[in-house]
Short mmCIF file of C-alpha atoms in Angstrom, two decimals:
data_model
loop_
_atom_site.label_atom_id
_atom_site.label_comp_id
_atom_site.label_asym_id
_atom_site.label_seq_id
_atom_site.Cartn_x
_atom_site.Cartn_y
_atom_site.Cartn_z
CA UNK R 1 26.11 117.12 -22.50
CA UNK R 2 26.45 113.64 -21.10
CA UNK R 3 24.45 111.86 -18.47
CA UNK R 4 25.27 110.86 -14.92
CA UNK R 5 24.37 107.38 -13.72
CA UNK R 6 24.66 106.39 -10.09
CA UNK R 7 25.29 102.74 -9.23
CA UNK R 8 23.88 101.83 -5.86
CA UNK R 9 22.55 98.89 -3.84
CA UNK R 10 21.99 99.74 -0.19
CA UNK R 11 23.64 96.59 1.03
CA UNK R 12 27.40 96.30 0.97
CA UNK R 13 29.37 93.69 -0.91
CA UNK R 14 26.93 93.03 -3.73
CA UNK R 15 29.31 94.30 -6.40
CA UNK R 16 28.63 98.00 -6.90
CA UNK R 17 32.26 98.89 -7.41
CA UNK R 18 32.93 95.94 -9.71
CA UNK R 19 29.84 96.83 -11.70
CA UNK R 20 30.91 100.47 -11.94
CA UNK R 21 34.38 99.50 -13.15
CA UNK R 22 33.04 97.07 -15.72
CA UNK R 23 30.24 99.24 -17.07
CA UNK R 24 32.72 102.09 -17.37
CA UNK R 25 35.21 99.89 -19.17
CA UNK R 26 32.53 98.46 -21.47
CA UNK R 27 31.28 101.92 -22.39
CA UNK R 28 34.87 102.98 -23.08
CA UNK R 29 35.27 99.90 -25.29
CA UNK R 30 32.27 101.15 -27.25
CA UNK R 31 34.14 104.41 -27.79
CA UNK R 32 32.27 106.58 -25.31
CA UNK R 33 34.01 109.17 -23.18
CA UNK R 34 33.53 108.00 -19.63
CA UNK R 35 34.38 109.35 -16.20
CA UNK R 36 34.06 107.18 -13.10
CA UNK R 37 33.55 108.81 -9.71
CA UNK R 38 34.23 106.96 -6.48
CA UNK R 39 32.12 108.51 -3.71
CA UNK R 40 33.04 105.95 -1.07
CA UNK R 41 35.13 108.40 0.93
CA UNK R 42 37.21 106.65 3.56
CA UNK R 43 36.80 103.21 1.98
CA UNK R 44 37.77 103.76 -1.61
CA UNK R 45 38.08 100.68 -3.83
CA UNK R 46 37.34 101.69 -7.38
CA UNK R 47 40.92 102.80 -7.99
CA UNK R 48 42.18 99.38 -6.86
CA UNK R 49 39.84 97.49 -9.15
CA UNK R 50 40.78 99.75 -12.05
CA UNK R 51 44.45 99.27 -11.19
CA UNK R 52 45.04 103.00 -10.82
CA UNK R 53 45.80 103.18 -7.11
CA UNK R 54 49.40 104.30 -7.53
CA UNK R 55 48.49 107.32 -9.66
CA UNK R 56 46.31 109.18 -7.19
CA UNK R 57 47.58 112.64 -6.33
CA UNK R 58 44.42 114.62 -5.69
CA UNK R 59 40.99 113.27 -4.85
CA UNK R 60 37.30 114.11 -4.65
CA UNK R 61 37.59 115.92 -1.33
CA UNK R 62 40.43 118.09 -2.65
CA UNK R 63 38.23 119.12 -5.57
CA UNK R 64 35.24 119.81 -3.32
CA UNK R 65 37.35 122.07 -1.11
CA UNK R 66 38.98 123.83 -4.06
CA UNK R 67 42.47 122.56 -3.22
CA UNK R 68 42.87 121.60 -6.85
CA UNK R 69 41.14 121.90 -10.21
CA UNK R 70 38.77 119.14 -11.24
CA UNK R 71 40.91 118.08 -14.19
CA UNK R 72 43.98 117.79 -11.97
CA UNK R 73 42.28 115.14 -9.85
CA UNK R 74 41.16 113.03 -12.81
CA UNK R 75 43.26 109.96 -13.55
CA UNK R 76 43.45 108.65 -17.08
CA UNK R 77 43.03 104.90 -17.45
CA UNK R 78 46.04 102.79 -18.46
CA UNK R 79 44.19 101.13 -21.33
CA UNK R 80 41.76 103.67 -22.69
CA UNK R 81 42.22 107.26 -23.77
CA UNK R 82 38.58 108.00 -23.10
CA UNK R 83 38.25 106.58 -19.59
CA UNK R 84 38.94 108.64 -16.49
CA UNK R 85 38.60 108.15 -12.75
CA UNK R 86 37.92 110.66 -10.01
CA UNK R 87 39.06 108.83 -6.86
CA UNK R 88 37.68 109.24 -3.35
CA UNK R 89 39.80 110.31 -0.40
CA UNK R 90 40.94 107.55 1.89
CA UNK R 91 41.62 109.65 4.97
CA UNK R 92 38.37 111.59 5.46
CA UNK R 93 34.81 110.38 5.93
CA UNK R 94 31.54 110.84 4.08
CA UNK R 95 30.74 114.18 5.71
CA UNK R 96 33.77 115.78 4.05
CA UNK R 97 31.64 116.46 0.96
CA UNK R 98 28.20 118.03 0.64
CA UNK R 99 25.56 117.09 -1.94
CA UNK R 100 25.75 120.57 -3.53
CA UNK R 101 29.49 120.17 -4.09
CA UNK R 102 28.89 116.77 -5.69
CA UNK R 103 26.21 118.23 -7.90
CA UNK R 104 28.55 120.96 -9.08
CA UNK R 105 31.31 118.46 -9.87
CA UNK R 106 29.02 116.12 -11.76
CA UNK R 107 27.50 118.98 -13.77
CA UNK R 108 30.99 120.12 -14.72
CA UNK R 109 32.04 116.61 -15.74
CA UNK R 110 28.91 116.09 -17.82
CA UNK R 111 30.07 118.90 -20.10
CA UNK R 112 33.11 116.90 -21.19
CA UNK R 113 32.05 113.29 -20.87
CA UNK R 114 29.33 111.15 -22.46
CA UNK R 115 28.82 109.16 -19.28
CA UNK R 116 29.62 109.97 -15.68
CA UNK R 117 29.32 106.77 -13.65
CA UNK R 118 29.05 107.33 -9.90
CA UNK R 119 29.98 104.52 -7.53
CA UNK R 120 27.83 104.85 -4.42
CA UNK R 121 28.89 103.62 -0.98
CA UNK R 122 26.79 101.11 0.96
CA UNK R 123 24.15 102.49 3.29
CA UNK R 124 21.53 105.20 3.04
CA UNK R 125 23.30 107.97 4.91
CA UNK R 126 25.38 110.93 3.87
CA UNK R 127 27.45 108.96 1.36
CA UNK R 128 24.33 107.82 -0.46
CA UNK R 129 22.91 111.34 -0.48
CA UNK R 130 26.16 112.67 -1.93
CA UNK R 131 26.29 110.00 -4.60
CA UNK R 132 22.77 110.55 -5.89
CA UNK R 133 22.93 114.34 -5.72
CA UNK R 134 24.09 114.89 -9.28
CA UNK R 135 22.70 111.78 -10.92
CA UNK R 136 20.19 111.74 -13.79
CA UNK R 137 19.72 107.98 -13.84
CA UNK R 138 20.30 105.18 -11.42
CA UNK R 139 21.18 101.51 -11.51
CA UNK R 140 20.45 99.30 -8.53
CA UNK R 141 22.65 96.23 -8.08
CA UNK R 142 21.34 93.26 -6.16
CA UNK R 143 22.32 89.65 -5.46
CA UNK R 144 19.79 86.83 -5.56
CA UNK R 145 19.55 86.88 -1.77
CA UNK R 146 16.61 87.97 0.35
CA UNK R 147 18.61 90.48 2.40
CA UNK R 148 20.08 92.08 -0.67
CA UNK R 149 16.70 92.31 -2.42
CA UNK R 150 15.19 93.85 0.71
CA UNK R 151 17.83 96.57 0.76
CA UNK R 152 17.48 97.13 -2.96
CA UNK R 153 13.75 97.64 -2.39
CA UNK R 154 14.50 100.24 0.26
CA UNK R 155 16.94 102.02 -2.02
CA UNK R 156 14.50 102.03 -4.93
CA UNK R 157 11.94 103.61 -2.59
CA UNK R 158 14.41 106.35 -1.71
CA UNK R 159 15.43 106.89 -5.34
CA UNK R 160 11.79 107.25 -6.37
CA UNK R 161 11.50 110.24 -4.07
CA UNK R 162 14.37 111.97 -5.85
CA UNK R 163 14.38 113.76 -9.15
CA UNK R 164 15.96 110.78 -10.89
CA UNK R 165 14.71 108.61 -13.72
CA UNK R 166 13.14 105.30 -12.56
CA UNK R 167 15.95 102.99 -11.44
CA UNK R 168 17.04 99.96 -13.44
CA UNK R 169 18.15 96.68 -12.00
CA UNK R 170 21.25 94.52 -12.35
CA UNK R 171 21.19 91.11 -10.74
CA UNK R 172 24.75 90.28 -9.89
CA UNK R 173 26.40 87.04 -8.85
CA UNK R 174 23.62 84.81 -10.02
CA UNK R 175 24.35 81.14 -9.48
CA UNK R 176 22.37 79.32 -12.16
CA UNK R 177 22.48 75.92 -10.46
CA UNK R 178 21.22 77.33 -7.16
CA UNK R 179 18.41 79.10 -8.91
CA UNK R 180 17.41 75.91 -10.74
CA UNK R 181 17.35 73.98 -7.49
CA UNK R 182 15.28 76.68 -5.86
CA UNK R 183 17.99 77.41 -3.29
CA UNK R 184 18.15 81.07 -4.18
CA UNK R 185 15.64 83.62 -5.39
CA UNK R 186 15.01 83.39 -9.10
CA UNK R 187 15.14 86.25 -11.56
CA UNK R 188 11.38 86.48 -12.05
CA UNK R 189 10.77 86.62 -8.33
CA UNK R 190 13.29 89.41 -7.83
CA UNK R 191 11.87 91.43 -10.70
CA UNK R 192 8.31 90.94 -9.46
CA UNK R 193 9.19 92.14 -5.96
CA UNK R 194 11.21 95.14 -7.05
CA UNK R 195 8.98 96.03 -10.02
CA UNK R 196 11.68 97.85 -11.97
CA UNK R 197 13.17 97.32 -15.41
CA UNK R 198 15.85 94.63 -15.58
CA UNK R 199 19.01 95.95 -17.17
CA UNK R 200 21.10 92.80 -17.00
CA UNK R 201 22.11 89.65 -15.20
CA UNK R 202 25.71 88.85 -14.34
CA UNK R 203 26.47 85.28 -13.38
CA UNK R 204 28.79 84.40 -10.55
CA UNK R 205 32.30 83.79 -11.77
CA UNK R 206 35.59 83.43 -9.94
CA UNK R 207 37.31 85.08 -12.85
CA UNK R 208 35.61 88.37 -11.93
CA UNK R 209 37.32 88.30 -8.54
CA UNK R 210 40.65 87.35 -10.09
CA UNK R 211 40.42 90.15 -12.61
CA UNK R 212 39.46 92.69 -9.92
CA UNK R 213 42.41 91.63 -7.80
CA UNK R 214 44.73 92.24 -10.72
CA UNK R 215 43.31 95.66 -11.35
CA UNK R 216 41.94 94.71 -14.76
CA UNK R 217 38.16 94.75 -15.00
CA UNK R 218 36.73 91.50 -16.38
CA UNK R 219 35.04 93.36 -19.21
CA UNK R 220 38.44 93.52 -20.92
CA UNK R 221 38.48 89.75 -21.28
CA UNK R 222 35.80 88.93 -23.85
CA UNK R 223 35.81 85.17 -23.28
CA UNK R 224 33.88 85.09 -20.05
CA UNK R 225 30.13 85.18 -19.58
CA UNK R 226 30.43 87.91 -16.98
CA UNK R 227 32.34 90.07 -19.44
CA UNK R 228 29.66 89.56 -22.10
CA UNK R 229 27.01 90.42 -19.56
CA UNK R 230 28.71 93.72 -18.71
CA UNK R 231 29.20 94.55 -22.37
CA UNK R 232 25.54 93.82 -23.03
CA UNK R 233 24.56 96.09 -20.14
CA UNK R 234 26.68 98.85 -21.65
CA UNK R 235 24.92 98.42 -24.99
CA UNK R 236 21.54 98.55 -23.27
CA UNK R 237 22.60 101.79 -21.57
CA UNK R 238 23.30 103.18 -25.05
CA UNK R 239 19.75 102.29 -25.99
CA UNK R 240 20.29 99.12 -28.01
CA UNK R 241 17.94 96.27 -27.34
CA UNK R 242 20.04 93.26 -26.50
CA UNK R 243 18.33 90.05 -25.41
CA UNK R 244 19.26 88.54 -22.06
CA UNK R 245 21.82 85.77 -22.27
CA UNK R 246 20.70 82.26 -21.53
CA UNK R 247 21.62 81.30 -18.00
CA UNK R 248 22.29 77.66 -18.70
CA UNK R 249 25.77 76.59 -17.85
CA UNK R 250 27.81 75.26 -20.75
CA UNK R 251 27.75 71.53 -20.79
CA UNK R 252 30.77 69.67 -22.06
CA UNK R 253 30.41 66.77 -24.50
CA UNK R 254 31.03 64.25 -21.74
CA UNK R 255 28.29 65.76 -19.60
CA UNK R 256 25.90 65.70 -22.51
CA UNK R 257 26.63 62.04 -23.15
CA UNK R 258 26.17 61.26 -19.48
CA UNK R 259 22.90 63.14 -19.46
CA UNK R 260 21.80 61.19 -22.52
CA UNK R 261 22.31 57.95 -20.65
CA UNK R 262 20.50 59.33 -17.63
CA UNK R 263 23.57 59.42 -15.46
CA UNK R 264 23.99 62.09 -12.81
CA UNK R 265 26.02 64.96 -14.00
CA UNK D 1 -37.48 146.28 30.23
CA UNK D 2 -40.27 145.35 32.57
CA UNK D 3 -42.21 143.95 29.67
CA UNK D 4 -39.32 141.77 28.62
CA UNK D 5 -38.92 140.52 32.11
CA UNK D 6 -42.54 139.60 32.26
CA UNK D 7 -42.41 137.90 28.89
CA UNK D 8 -39.58 135.74 30.02
CA UNK D 9 -41.33 134.89 33.22
CA UNK D 10 -44.59 134.11 31.52
CA UNK D 11 -43.35 131.60 28.98
CA UNK D 12 -40.58 129.75 30.70
CA UNK D 13 -40.73 126.80 28.42
CA UNK D 14 -37.09 126.38 27.73
CA UNK D 15 -37.16 123.08 29.59
CA UNK D 16 -39.84 120.46 29.01
CA UNK D 17 -39.98 116.95 30.31
CA UNK D 18 -41.70 114.25 28.35
CA UNK D 19 -42.29 110.66 29.17
CA UNK D 20 -42.19 108.30 26.20
CA UNK D 21 -41.99 104.57 25.68
CA UNK D 22 -38.23 104.82 25.61
CA UNK D 23 -38.19 106.68 28.91
CA UNK D 24 -37.90 110.24 30.07
CA UNK D 25 -36.79 112.82 27.60
CA UNK D 26 -35.67 116.26 28.66
CA UNK D 27 -36.11 118.78 25.84
CA UNK D 28 -33.95 121.84 26.21
CA UNK D 29 -34.81 124.78 23.99
CA UNK D 30 -32.07 125.93 21.65
CA UNK D 31 -33.07 129.58 21.23
CA UNK D 32 -32.16 130.87 24.69
CA UNK D 33 -28.69 131.33 26.15
CA UNK D 34 -26.95 128.57 28.03
CA UNK D 35 -27.14 130.54 31.28
CA UNK D 36 -30.90 131.00 30.92
CA UNK D 37 -31.18 127.29 30.40
CA UNK D 38 -29.24 126.52 33.55
CA UNK D 39 -31.29 129.02 35.49
CA UNK D 40 -34.49 127.40 34.41
CA UNK D 41 -33.23 123.93 35.06
CA UNK D 42 -32.43 125.02 38.61
CA UNK D 43 -35.96 126.26 39.22
CA UNK D 44 -37.92 123.75 37.20
CA UNK D 45 -36.29 120.58 38.38
CA UNK D 46 -36.37 121.53 42.02
CA UNK D 47 -40.07 121.22 42.75
CA UNK D 48 -42.09 118.34 43.86
CA UNK D 49 -39.58 115.50 44.06
CA UNK D 50 -37.18 116.97 46.54
CA UNK D 51 -37.99 115.00 49.66
CA UNK D 52 -35.40 112.23 49.95
CA UNK D 53 -33.62 111.85 46.72
CA UNK D 54 -31.00 109.39 47.94
CA UNK D 55 -33.53 106.64 48.47
CA UNK D 56 -35.61 107.06 45.36
CA UNK D 57 -34.51 104.80 42.51
CA UNK D 58 -32.23 106.34 39.95
CA UNK D 59 -33.89 107.05 36.64
CA UNK D 60 -32.06 107.57 33.41
CA UNK D 61 -33.04 110.37 31.15
CA UNK D 62 -32.23 111.37 27.62
CA UNK D 63 -31.42 115.00 27.01
CA UNK D 64 -32.24 116.55 23.65
CA UNK D 65 -30.69 119.93 23.11
CA UNK D 66 -31.93 120.64 19.58
CA UNK D 67 -29.67 122.79 17.45
CA UNK D 68 -27.44 123.80 20.31
CA UNK D 69 -23.80 122.79 20.35
CA UNK D 70 -22.48 121.81 23.75
CA UNK D 71 -18.80 121.58 24.40
CA UNK D 72 -17.45 119.09 26.90
CA UNK D 73 -17.43 121.34 30.03
CA UNK D 74 -20.94 122.59 29.26
CA UNK D 75 -22.21 119.07 28.89
CA UNK D 76 -20.60 118.21 32.21
CA UNK D 77 -22.31 121.14 33.95
CA UNK D 78 -25.64 120.05 32.52
CA UNK D 79 -25.20 116.47 33.66
CA UNK D 80 -24.26 117.64 37.15
CA UNK D 81 -27.22 119.94 37.56
CA UNK D 82 -29.70 117.33 36.37
CA UNK D 83 -28.19 114.75 38.64
CA UNK D 84 -28.09 116.97 41.73
CA UNK D 85 -31.60 118.27 41.30
CA UNK D 86 -33.57 115.18 40.63
CA UNK D 87 -31.25 112.27 40.89
CA UNK D 88 -31.72 111.71 37.21
CA UNK D 89 -28.87 110.09 35.41
CA UNK D 90 -28.23 111.49 31.99
CA UNK D 91 -28.11 108.56 29.64
CA UNK D 92 -27.09 110.57 26.61
CA UNK D 93 -27.07 114.10 25.35
CA UNK D 94 -28.39 114.35 21.86
CA UNK D 95 -27.67 117.33 19.69
CA UNK D 96 -28.73 117.99 16.11
CA UNK D 97 -25.47 119.75 15.36
CA UNK D 98 -21.79 118.79 15.42
CA UNK D 99 -18.72 120.86 14.78
CA UNK D 100 -17.13 121.03 11.37
CA UNK D 101 -14.11 119.26 12.82
CA UNK D 102 -16.18 116.32 14.02
CA UNK D 103 -18.02 116.19 10.72
CA UNK D 104 -14.80 116.08 8.76
CA UNK D 105 -13.41 113.43 11.06
CA UNK D 106 -16.52 111.29 10.62
CA UNK D 107 -16.45 111.79 6.88
CA UNK D 108 -12.80 110.75 6.71
CA UNK D 109 -13.44 107.76 8.93
CA UNK D 110 -15.98 106.48 6.43
CA UNK D 111 -14.09 107.39 3.30
CA UNK D 112 -11.95 105.14 1.16
CA UNK D 113 -8.59 106.65 0.34
CA UNK D 114 -7.15 105.21 -2.85
CA UNK D 115 -3.39 105.20 -3.31
CA UNK D 116 -1.64 104.04 -6.45
CA UNK D 117 1.98 103.17 -5.76
CA UNK D 118 4.24 100.46 -4.40
CA UNK D 119 4.99 100.44 -0.70
CA UNK D 120 8.62 99.41 -0.51
CA UNK D 121 10.80 98.35 2.37
CA UNK D 122 11.07 101.11 4.96
CA UNK D 123 8.06 103.04 3.70
CA UNK D 124 4.97 103.60 5.83
CA UNK D 125 1.54 104.48 4.50
CA UNK D 126 -1.07 105.41 7.09
CA UNK D 127 -4.52 106.73 6.33
CA UNK D 128 -7.66 107.61 8.21
CA UNK D 129 -10.65 105.57 7.16
CA UNK D 130 -10.35 102.76 4.64
CA UNK D 131 -7.36 102.25 2.38
CA UNK D 132 -7.49 101.04 -1.20
CA UNK D 133 -3.96 100.38 -2.38
CA UNK D 134 -3.42 99.84 -6.09
CA UNK D 135 0.03 98.30 -5.86
CA UNK D 136 2.09 95.91 -3.79
CA UNK D 137 3.34 96.07 -0.23
CA UNK D 138 6.85 94.66 -0.21
CA UNK D 139 8.50 92.98 2.79
CA UNK D 140 9.59 95.68 5.22
CA UNK D 141 6.91 98.13 4.10
CA UNK D 142 3.96 99.04 6.30
CA UNK D 143 0.36 99.98 5.57
CA UNK D 144 -2.01 101.08 8.30
CA UNK D 145 -5.55 102.44 8.36
CA UNK D 146 -8.09 103.26 11.04
CA UNK D 147 -10.58 101.29 8.94
CA UNK D 148 -10.29 98.43 6.44
CA UNK D 149 -7.37 97.79 4.13
CA UNK D 150 -7.87 96.54 0.58
CA UNK D 151 -4.74 95.76 -1.42
CA UNK D 152 -5.11 95.12 -5.14
CA UNK D 153 -1.62 93.67 -5.45
CA UNK D 154 0.58 91.42 -3.38
CA UNK D 155 0.70 92.07 0.35
CA UNK D 156 4.01 90.85 1.76
CA UNK D 157 4.86 93.52 4.32
CA UNK D 158 3.31 94.62 7.60
CA UNK D 159 -0.33 95.54 7.78
CA UNK D 160 -2.42 97.12 10.54
CA UNK D 161 -6.15 97.57 10.05
CA UNK D 162 -8.33 99.34 12.59
CA UNK D 163 -5.19 100.87 14.03
CA UNK D 164 -7.15 103.06 16.44
CA UNK D 165 -9.08 100.15 17.86
CA UNK D 166 -11.81 99.33 15.36
CA UNK D 167 -12.14 95.58 15.80
CA UNK D 168 -14.46 95.11 12.85
CA UNK D 169 -11.77 96.17 10.38
CA UNK D 170 -10.73 93.65 7.74
CA UNK D 171 -7.76 93.18 5.45
CA UNK D 172 -7.99 91.89 1.92
CA UNK D 173 -5.34 91.40 -0.76
CA UNK D 174 -5.11 89.63 -4.11
CA UNK D 175 -2.15 87.76 -2.69
CA UNK D 176 -2.19 87.81 1.10
CA UNK D 177 1.20 86.80 2.39
CA UNK D 178 2.12 89.37 5.01
CA UNK D 179 5.00 89.34 7.46
CA UNK D 180 2.91 90.67 10.33
CA UNK D 181 -0.84 91.20 10.50
CA UNK D 182 -2.46 93.45 13.07
CA UNK D 183 -6.13 94.22 13.53
CA UNK D 184 -6.98 96.63 16.34
CA UNK D 185 -4.84 95.38 19.26
CA UNK D 186 -4.33 91.80 18.09
CA UNK D 187 -1.48 90.55 15.94
CA UNK D 188 -0.36 87.38 14.24
CA UNK D 189 2.79 86.51 12.33
CA UNK D 190 3.91 83.74 10.04
CA UNK D 191 5.28 81.38 12.69
CA UNK D 192 2.27 81.54 14.95
CA UNK D 193 -0.08 81.00 12.12
CA UNK D 194 -0.09 77.30 11.29
CA UNK D 195 -3.19 77.45 9.11
CA UNK D 196 -0.96 79.48 6.77
CA UNK D 197 -2.41 82.40 4.91
CA UNK D 198 -5.07 80.48 3.13
CA UNK D 199 -7.36 82.90 1.40
CA UNK D 200 -7.47 86.54 0.57
CA UNK D 201 -8.82 88.18 3.69
CA UNK D 202 -8.09 88.51 7.39
CA UNK D 203 -10.52 89.50 10.12
CA UNK D 204 -10.71 89.53 13.89
CA UNK D 205 -12.87 86.75 15.30
CA UNK D 206 -14.81 88.23 18.22
CA UNK D 207 -15.33 84.87 19.92
CA UNK D 208 -11.75 84.07 20.74
CA UNK D 209 -10.27 87.44 19.85
CA UNK D 210 -7.81 86.08 17.30
CA UNK D 211 -7.10 86.93 13.72
CA UNK D 212 -8.46 84.47 11.17
CA UNK D 213 -7.76 84.04 7.48
CA UNK D 214 -10.34 82.94 4.98
CA UNK D 215 -11.71 83.19 1.49
CA UNK D 216 -13.19 86.47 0.39
CA UNK D 217 -16.79 85.30 0.16
CA UNK D 218 -17.16 84.91 3.93
CA UNK D 219 -16.84 88.67 4.39
CA UNK D 220 -20.30 89.06 2.94
CA UNK D 221 -21.71 87.39 6.07
CA UNK D 222 -19.01 88.33 8.55
CA UNK D 223 -19.02 92.06 7.85
CA UNK D 224 -22.26 93.09 6.17
CA UNK D 225 -21.29 96.69 6.89
CA UNK D 226 -18.77 96.52 4.07
CA UNK D 227 -21.62 96.50 1.61
CA UNK D 228 -22.57 100.03 0.78
CA UNK D 229 -24.72 99.34 -2.22
#
């Protein structure tokens, strides 16, 4: 019996789908059997980021309405034997599925998979209610911006009312230089406002966007900091204690020399 | 039957008028029925001073009804009768008893409700009486109380003390940095408040009817009622 984790944020565009894709990929890299569910009916993206768009035949709504079997709708990942995706429908809207149907699907998937990762749509309406219906745990994604933290706070409040384990936090798209200058909220401030356990910090990186556009989650490329961050998050989900990475940007030799002579870098 | 009648007639002392230093007091017996009381008021109040009531100066009187509960219409009838008969103005009606409802309301009004949780964005916590919150109020969250509000944590959201009009209500927090502060019908927000939120408490200054912020120790003098020791 596996566990279902919902990835949510309240605000749109903070990186829920990217996070889902990368945590799923990282868990698969660690040899776990993973199923990703996209619940963003009408605005599906997870299949694009996973590069599986052209393989969709059936979707979540088809399963909910018994037009196909659950296993028929699942798409196997190109790279991993143990990673599957249940895509959302692009033509319907959020009301096409009810929370009970979601719960049933997730319960069924938990029998076969170690982790069921649910990608939640933005907002707090029907789509959110569907997404959290079957979840055992939750991860809240936020950016170091006031508006995003505010929405995360709202979402955490709503999650606390549900029968779900206390949410954990991922701070996404952190810009270390902005944080140092005090131009954006810093990690401590965010954690003190939200008062939940910090699961990981992912720094802002253009490579993440490039990888998502190519349909290959960044977690596959071990050289980037973002990839390491996602892999660390996956290990923390498995229960390992992995220290947070240092946020300092790598300084080249030239920069170090300049700094030594007190020049502006 | 005749005996009873006589008995009633003989000791018609349901209504007694006493003059004290504080003024006239009308004692109404609490053992008879309300109708009997009215009847006696009619007869007792009518004699000597009936000549020209409109010119005589109006006197206020205190009515003590003992252990009798009067509802609003009954009280109104009583006031009317006393006024019509003797031109007495009823200053107040004092009863030794109150309803359970009123008692519970008063108890709640004076109670401190303690809550241990975080008030997050979009959440509203409203209590009757005083509120003791063991936790933070995040931006976008709201706490309100008919009495005082004491926050053990950081107060960054909206806060409304004395939300049913109690102007003496105060707000305290370990870190007082709210988005919007309201006490009774007055409010103040960050932009309007140039003195910044210096201190840990907010109160309504009666002189100019504005909300002020200050250090905690001034509450001792400002609101001695907070001390229940």
